[in-house]
Amino acid sequence: MSLTNATFLAVALAALLAGCAESPPPPAPTPAPPEAQATPAPAAHPDVHHFSIGRYAAMVLRDGDIRVPNDGSTVAQGVPKAETDALLAAAGQPTDTLHLAIQALLVRAGDRVVLFDSGAGKAAFADAGRLPQSLQAAGVDAADVTDIVISHAHGDHVGGLLDGDGRPAFANAAIRLSAPEWEALQGDAGMAALAEAIAPRVEAFEPGAEVLPGVTSLPVEGHTPGHSAYVIADGDQRLLYIGDSAHHHVISVQRPRWTIQFDRDAPLAEDSREALLARIADEGWTMQSPHFPFPGLGRIERSEGSFVWVPAD
């Protein structure tokens, strides 16, 4: 072999060895399947409204509604009808009948599934009883509810605690309400069957107490003996569930001192309502009402010496 050929072979061999020593390029990454890339949004349903409170998943669940004549017998008692009509018309509302929604709030907080009020069930005074269907549409089994937090013991808030056979509709849930409200419920002859059925599961608390981690009661006196609103908070995010602090989104907010038939102590309820609306407005809280138009989420703003409800977007 000539020197020239030997040199050529040596160079070629060195190049071949160098090429073999290089690492092969990494394989292209395998794309994640679509379901692993993002959590799908909850399916839309007309009776379920999903939202969040910090890290807590929450939803408003439609139960039905109550319709009362706008004749001064129930809402705005003693107020001339022409005055009530003018207030409603200015807000774009009908003046013949007042519609009060019935809806429950559900919050998933850590390992708790917390329902705020239970709807009206089969109460004769309401077109209601849809909460079980709304829960089903939301993918929530009644057996999974761990706590039911009650604002007060009127039928459109506790009527859904029992099923059609008079048994607890939420078999695994603790029922939490203020001690004065529980005492009043036990003393109400018309509620005797309900009180007896739920007694083993009731956990009463003192007004103003922390009911569950992230859930604190806020006494709003006058409507019933132990009526409570609830502050639901996660970090700096909070929601106020107002119960029956205000019933109608126009009348109760813009005229908080107008009397409603359902208030046990009307002057005290009016004072409490006005003070609570001022606090919501001044502190910028988001609120949810079980009786305002579905889903009842929004805020309160001061307006012309009174207040106005602004629904959430």
CSV table of C-alpha atoms in Angstrom, one decimal:
chain,number,residue,atom,x,y,z
A,1,MET,CA,0.0,0.0,0.0
A,2,SER,CA,1.3,3.4,-0.8
A,3,LEU,CA,1.8,6.1,1.8
A,4,THR,CA,-0.9,8.2,0.1
A,5,ASN,CA,-3.4,5.4,0.3
A,6,ALA,CA,-2.5,4.7,3.9
A,7,THR,CA,-3.0,8.3,4.8
A,8,PHE,CA,-6.4,8.4,3.1
A,9,LEU,CA,-7.6,5.3,4.9
A,10,ALA,CA,-6.4,6.7,8.3
A,11,VAL,CA,-8.3,9.9,7.7
A,12,ALA,CA,-11.4,8.1,6.7
A,13,LEU,CA,-11.3,5.8,9.7
A,14,ALA,CA,-10.9,8.7,12.1
A,15,ALA,CA,-13.9,10.4,10.6
A,16,LEU,CA,-16.0,7.3,10.9
A,17,LEU,CA,-15.0,6.8,14.5
A,18,ALA,CA,-15.8,10.5,15.3
A,19,GLY,CA,-19.2,10.1,13.7
A,20,CYS,CA,-20.0,7.0,15.7
A,21,ALA,CA,-19.1,8.8,19.0
A,22,GLU,CA,-21.7,11.6,18.5
A,23,SER,CA,-24.9,11.2,20.5
A,24,PRO,CA,-28.0,10.7,18.5
A,25,PRO,CA,-30.5,13.6,18.5
A,26,PRO,CA,-33.1,13.3,21.3
A,27,PRO,CA,-36.5,11.9,20.2
A,28,ALA,CA,-39.2,14.5,19.7
A,29,PRO,CA,-41.4,14.9,22.8
A,30,THR,CA,-44.7,13.1,22.7
A,31,PRO,CA,-47.6,15.5,23.0
A,32,ALA,CA,-49.8,15.1,26.0
A,33,PRO,CA,-53.2,13.8,25.3
A,34,PRO,CA,-55.8,16.6,25.2
A,35,GLU,CA,-57.5,15.7,28.5
A,36,ALA,CA,-54.1,16.0,30.3
A,37,GLN,CA,-53.4,19.5,29.0
A,38,ALA,CA,-56.3,21.3,30.6
A,39,THR,CA,-59.2,20.5,32.9
A,40,PRO,CA,-62.4,20.7,30.9
A,41,ALA,CA,-64.8,23.4,32.0
A,42,PRO,CA,-68.0,22.2,33.7
A,43,ALA,CA,-70.8,21.6,31.2
A,44,ALA,CA,-73.3,24.5,31.0
A,45,HIS,CA,-76.8,23.9,32.3
A,46,PRO,CA,-79.5,26.6,32.7
A,47,ASP,CA,-80.1,25.6,36.4
A,48,VAL,CA,-76.5,25.6,37.4
A,49,HIS,CA,-74.0,28.5,37.5
A,50,HIS,CA,-70.4,27.7,38.2
A,51,PHE,CA,-67.9,30.2,39.6
A,52,SER,CA,-65.0,30.2,42.1
A,53,ILE,CA,-64.1,31.8,45.5
A,54,GLY,CA,-60.3,31.7,45.5
A,55,ARG,CA,-59.4,28.0,45.2
A,56,TYR,CA,-63.0,26.9,46.1
A,57,ALA,CA,-65.2,25.7,43.3
A,58,ALA,CA,-68.7,27.0,43.8
A,59,MET,CA,-72.0,26.9,42.1
A,60,VAL,CA,-75.5,28.3,42.4
A,61,LEU,CA,-78.3,25.7,42.0
A,62,ARG,CA,-81.8,26.7,40.9
A,63,ASP,CA,-84.7,25.4,43.0
A,64,GLY,CA,-87.7,27.4,41.7
A,65,ASP,CA,-89.4,30.7,42.6
A,66,ILE,CA,-92.1,32.5,44.5
A,67,ARG,CA,-94.5,34.9,42.9
A,68,VAL,CA,-96.4,37.4,45.0
A,69,PRO,CA,-98.8,40.1,43.9
A,70,ASN,CA,-97.4,43.7,44.0
A,71,ASP,CA,-100.3,45.0,46.1
A,72,GLY,CA,-98.5,45.9,49.3
A,73,SER,CA,-99.7,42.8,51.2
A,74,THR,CA,-96.3,41.1,51.2
A,75,VAL,CA,-93.5,43.3,50.0
A,76,ALA,CA,-93.5,47.1,50.6
A,77,GLN,CA,-96.2,46.9,53.2
A,78,GLY,CA,-98.0,50.2,53.7
A,79,VAL,CA,-96.4,51.9,50.7
A,80,PRO,CA,-98.8,53.3,48.1
A,81,LYS,CA,-98.8,51.1,45.1
A,82,ALA,CA,-98.1,54.0,42.8
A,83,GLU,CA,-94.9,54.6,44.6
A,84,THR,CA,-93.8,50.9,44.4
A,85,ASP,CA,-94.8,50.8,40.7
A,86,ALA,CA,-92.7,53.9,39.9
A,87,LEU,CA,-89.7,52.3,41.6
A,88,LEU,CA,-90.1,49.0,39.7
A,89,ALA,CA,-90.8,50.7,36.4
A,90,ALA,CA,-87.7,52.8,36.7
A,91,ALA,CA,-85.7,49.6,37.1
A,92,GLY,CA,-87.4,48.0,34.1
A,93,GLN,CA,-89.3,45.5,36.3
A,94,PRO,CA,-92.9,44.4,36.0
A,95,THR,CA,-95.4,46.1,38.3
A,96,ASP,CA,-98.1,43.4,38.6
A,97,THR,CA,-96.2,40.5,40.2
A,98,LEU,CA,-93.0,40.2,42.2
A,99,HIS,CA,-90.7,37.3,41.4
A,100,LEU,CA,-88.4,36.0,44.1
A,101,ALA,CA,-86.0,33.3,43.0
A,102,ILE,CA,-85.2,30.3,45.2
A,103,GLN,CA,-81.7,29.0,44.8
A,104,ALA,CA,-79.1,27.3,46.9
A,105,LEU,CA,-75.3,27.8,47.0
A,106,LEU,CA,-72.8,24.9,47.0
A,107,VAL,CA,-69.1,25.3,47.7
A,108,ARG,CA,-66.4,22.7,47.6
A,109,ALA,CA,-63.9,23.7,50.2
A,110,GLY,CA,-61.1,21.3,50.7
A,111,ASP,CA,-62.6,17.9,51.6
A,112,ARG,CA,-66.0,19.6,52.4
A,113,VAL,CA,-69.0,19.8,50.1
A,114,VAL,CA,-71.0,22.6,51.7
A,115,LEU,CA,-74.6,23.5,50.7
A,116,PHE,CA,-76.0,26.8,51.9
A,117,ASP,CA,-79.8,26.4,52.5
A,118,SER,CA,-81.8,23.6,50.9
A,119,GLY,CA,-84.5,25.2,48.8
A,120,ALA,CA,-88.3,24.9,49.3
A,121,GLY,CA,-88.9,21.3,48.6
A,122,LYS,CA,-92.5,20.7,47.9
A,123,ALA,CA,-93.8,23.8,49.8
A,124,ALA,CA,-97.2,24.8,48.6
A,125,PHE,CA,-96.4,28.5,48.5
A,126,ALA,CA,-93.6,28.1,45.9
A,127,ASP,CA,-93.1,26.7,42.5
A,128,ALA,CA,-90.0,24.8,43.5
A,129,GLY,CA,-88.4,21.5,44.3
A,130,ARG,CA,-85.9,21.4,41.5
A,131,LEU,CA,-82.8,21.3,43.7
A,132,PRO,CA,-82.3,17.5,43.3
A,133,GLN,CA,-82.3,17.8,39.6
A,134,SER,CA,-80.0,20.8,39.7
A,135,LEU,CA,-77.5,18.8,41.8
A,136,GLN,CA,-77.7,15.9,39.4
A,137,ALA,CA,-77.1,18.3,36.5
A,138,ALA,CA,-74.0,19.6,38.3
A,139,GLY,CA,-72.7,16.1,38.9
A,140,VAL,CA,-73.2,16.3,42.7
A,141,ASP,CA,-74.6,13.3,44.6
A,142,ALA,CA,-76.7,14.3,47.6
A,143,ALA,CA,-74.8,11.6,49.6
A,144,ASP,CA,-71.6,13.6,48.9
A,145,VAL,CA,-72.8,16.7,50.7
A,146,THR,CA,-70.9,16.9,54.0
A,147,ASP,CA,-72.5,20.1,55.5
A,148,ILE,CA,-75.7,22.1,55.1
A,149,VAL,CA,-75.4,25.6,56.5
A,150,ILE,CA,-78.8,27.1,57.1
A,151,SER,CA,-79.4,30.9,57.1
A,152,HIS,CA,-82.8,30.5,58.9
A,153,ALA,CA,-85.7,28.1,59.3
A,154,HIS,CA,-88.3,29.4,56.9
A,155,GLY,CA,-89.8,26.8,54.5
A,156,ASP,CA,-88.1,28.1,51.4
A,157,HIS,CA,-84.7,27.5,53.0
A,158,VAL,CA,-85.2,24.3,54.9
A,159,GLY,CA,-88.0,22.6,52.8
A,160,GLY,CA,-85.5,20.6,50.9
A,161,LEU,CA,-83.9,19.0,54.0
A,162,LEU,CA,-86.4,16.1,53.8
A,163,ASP,CA,-87.3,13.9,50.8
A,164,GLY,CA,-90.9,13.0,49.8
A,165,ASP,CA,-91.0,10.3,52.5
A,166,GLY,CA,-90.0,12.6,55.3
A,167,ARG,CA,-86.4,11.3,55.5
A,168,PRO,CA,-83.3,13.4,55.4
A,169,ALA,CA,-82.5,14.2,51.8
A,170,PHE,CA,-78.8,14.5,52.5
A,171,ALA,CA,-78.1,11.4,54.6
A,172,ASN,CA,-74.4,12.2,55.3
A,173,ALA,CA,-74.6,15.9,56.0
A,174,ALA,CA,-74.3,17.7,59.3
A,175,ILE,CA,-76.9,20.5,59.5
A,176,ARG,CA,-75.5,23.7,60.9
A,177,LEU,CA,-77.6,26.7,62.1
A,178,SER,CA,-77.4,29.2,64.8
A,179,ALA,CA,-78.4,28.2,68.3
A,180,PRO,CA,-81.2,30.8,68.5
A,181,GLU,CA,-82.6,29.6,65.2
A,182,TRP,CA,-82.5,26.0,66.2
A,183,GLU,CA,-84.3,26.8,69.4
A,184,ALA,CA,-87.0,28.7,67.5
A,185,LEU,CA,-87.4,25.8,65.0
A,186,GLN,CA,-87.8,23.3,67.8
A,187,GLY,CA,-90.5,25.5,69.3
A,188,ASP,CA,-92.5,25.8,66.1
A,189,ALA,CA,-95.4,23.3,66.1
A,190,GLY,CA,-95.7,23.5,62.3
A,191,MET,CA,-92.0,22.4,62.0
A,192,ALA,CA,-92.2,19.6,64.5
A,193,ALA,CA,-91.7,16.7,62.0
A,194,LEU,CA,-88.8,18.5,60.4
A,195,ALA,CA,-87.1,19.2,63.7
A,196,GLU,CA,-87.5,15.6,64.9
A,197,ALA,CA,-86.1,14.2,61.6
A,198,ILE,CA,-83.0,16.4,61.5
A,199,ALA,CA,-82.2,16.6,65.2
A,200,PRO,CA,-79.6,13.8,65.2
A,201,ARG,CA,-77.6,15.7,62.6
A,202,VAL,CA,-77.9,19.3,63.9
A,203,GLU,CA,-74.8,21.1,65.1
A,204,ALA,CA,-75.9,24.5,66.4
A,205,PHE,CA,-73.4,27.3,66.8
A,206,GLU,CA,-73.3,30.7,68.5
A,207,PRO,CA,-74.0,33.7,66.3
A,208,GLY,CA,-70.8,35.1,64.7
A,209,ALA,CA,-68.9,31.8,65.1
A,210,GLU,CA,-66.7,30.2,62.5
A,211,VAL,CA,-68.9,27.4,61.3
A,212,LEU,CA,-66.3,25.6,59.2
A,213,PRO,CA,-62.8,26.5,58.0
A,214,GLY,CA,-63.3,29.4,55.6
A,215,VAL,CA,-67.0,29.9,56.6
A,216,THR,CA,-68.0,32.4,59.3
A,217,SER,CA,-71.5,33.3,60.4
A,218,LEU,CA,-72.6,36.9,60.4
A,219,PRO,CA,-75.7,37.7,62.5
A,220,VAL,CA,-78.3,39.8,60.6
A,221,GLU,CA,-81.0,40.3,63.1
A,222,GLY,CA,-84.7,40.9,62.7
A,223,HIS,CA,-85.9,38.5,60.0
A,224,THR,CA,-86.0,35.5,62.4
A,225,PRO,CA,-84.6,34.9,65.9
A,226,GLY,CA,-81.2,33.6,64.7
A,227,HIS,CA,-81.0,34.6,61.0
A,228,SER,CA,-77.4,34.4,59.7
A,229,ALA,CA,-75.5,35.5,56.6
A,230,TYR,CA,-72.2,33.8,55.9
A,231,VAL,CA,-68.8,35.0,54.8
A,232,ILE,CA,-67.0,32.4,52.7
A,233,ALA,CA,-63.3,33.2,52.3
A,234,ASP,CA,-60.2,31.7,50.7
A,235,GLY,CA,-57.2,34.0,51.1
A,236,ASP,CA,-58.2,37.5,50.1
A,237,GLN,CA,-61.2,36.2,48.0
A,238,ARG,CA,-64.5,36.3,49.7
A,239,LEU,CA,-68.2,35.9,49.1
A,240,LEU,CA,-71.1,37.0,51.3
A,241,TYR,CA,-74.2,34.7,51.3
A,242,ILE,CA,-76.9,37.1,52.5
A,243,GLY,CA,-79.8,34.7,53.2
A,244,ASP,CA,-82.9,36.7,53.7
A,245,SER,CA,-81.2,39.9,54.6
A,246,ALA,CA,-82.8,41.3,51.4
A,247,HIS,CA,-85.6,39.7,49.4
A,248,HIS,CA,-86.2,41.7,46.3
A,249,HIS,CA,-83.3,43.0,44.1
A,250,VAL,CA,-84.9,46.4,43.6
A,251,ILE,CA,-87.3,47.1,46.5
A,252,SER,CA,-85.2,45.6,49.3
A,253,VAL,CA,-82.0,47.3,48.1
A,254,GLN,CA,-83.2,50.7,46.9
A,255,ARG,CA,-85.7,51.0,49.8
A,256,PRO,CA,-84.2,48.9,52.6
A,257,ARG,CA,-86.6,50.5,55.2
A,258,TRP,CA,-89.7,49.3,53.4
A,259,THR,CA,-91.4,46.5,55.4
A,260,ILE,CA,-91.7,42.9,54.2
A,261,GLN,CA,-94.3,40.6,55.7
A,262,PHE,CA,-91.8,37.9,56.5
A,263,ASP,CA,-89.7,39.9,58.9
A,264,ARG,CA,-90.4,38.9,62.5
A,265,ASP,CA,-89.2,42.2,63.9
A,266,ALA,CA,-89.6,44.6,61.1
A,267,PRO,CA,-87.8,47.7,62.6
A,268,LEU,CA,-84.8,45.6,63.6
A,269,ALA,CA,-84.7,43.8,60.2
A,270,GLU,CA,-84.8,47.2,58.5
A,271,ASP,CA,-81.9,48.5,60.6
A,272,SER,CA,-79.9,45.3,59.9
A,273,ARG,CA,-80.6,45.4,56.2
A,274,GLU,CA,-79.5,49.0,55.8
A,275,ALA,CA,-76.4,48.4,57.8
A,276,LEU,CA,-75.5,45.2,55.8
A,277,LEU,CA,-76.0,46.9,52.4
A,278,ALA,CA,-73.8,49.8,53.5
A,279,ARG,CA,-71.1,47.3,54.6
A,280,ILE,CA,-71.3,45.4,51.3
A,281,ALA,CA,-71.0,48.6,49.3
A,282,ASP,CA,-68.3,50.2,51.4
A,283,GLU,CA,-66.1,47.1,51.6
A,284,GLY,CA,-66.6,46.1,48.0
A,285,TRP,CA,-67.8,42.5,48.8
A,286,THR,CA,-69.3,40.2,46.2
A,287,MET,CA,-72.6,38.8,47.4
A,288,GLN,CA,-75.0,36.1,46.5
A,289,SER,CA,-78.7,36.1,47.3
A,290,PRO,CA,-81.0,33.1,47.3
A,291,HIS,CA,-83.9,35.4,46.1
A,292,PHE,CA,-82.4,37.8,43.6
A,293,PRO,CA,-82.6,36.8,39.9
A,294,PHE,CA,-80.6,33.7,39.1
A,295,PRO,CA,-77.7,33.3,39.9
A,296,GLY,CA,-78.0,36.1,42.4
A,297,LEU,CA,-74.4,37.1,42.3
A,298,GLY,CA,-73.3,40.7,42.2
A,299,ARG,CA,-72.4,43.7,44.3
A,300,ILE,CA,-74.1,46.7,46.1
A,301,GLU,CA,-73.3,50.3,45.1
A,302,ARG,CA,-74.4,53.5,46.8
A,303,SER,CA,-76.7,55.5,44.6
A,304,GLU,CA,-78.7,58.7,45.2
A,305,GLY,CA,-78.7,58.4,49.0
A,306,SER,CA,-79.6,54.7,48.9
A,307,PHE,CA,-78.2,51.6,47.2
A,308,VAL,CA,-78.5,49.6,43.9
A,309,TRP,CA,-77.7,46.0,43.1
A,310,VAL,CA,-75.3,45.4,40.2
A,311,PRO,CA,-75.4,41.9,38.9
A,312,ALA,CA,-72.1,40.1,38.2
A,313,ASP,CA,-71.0,39.9,34.6
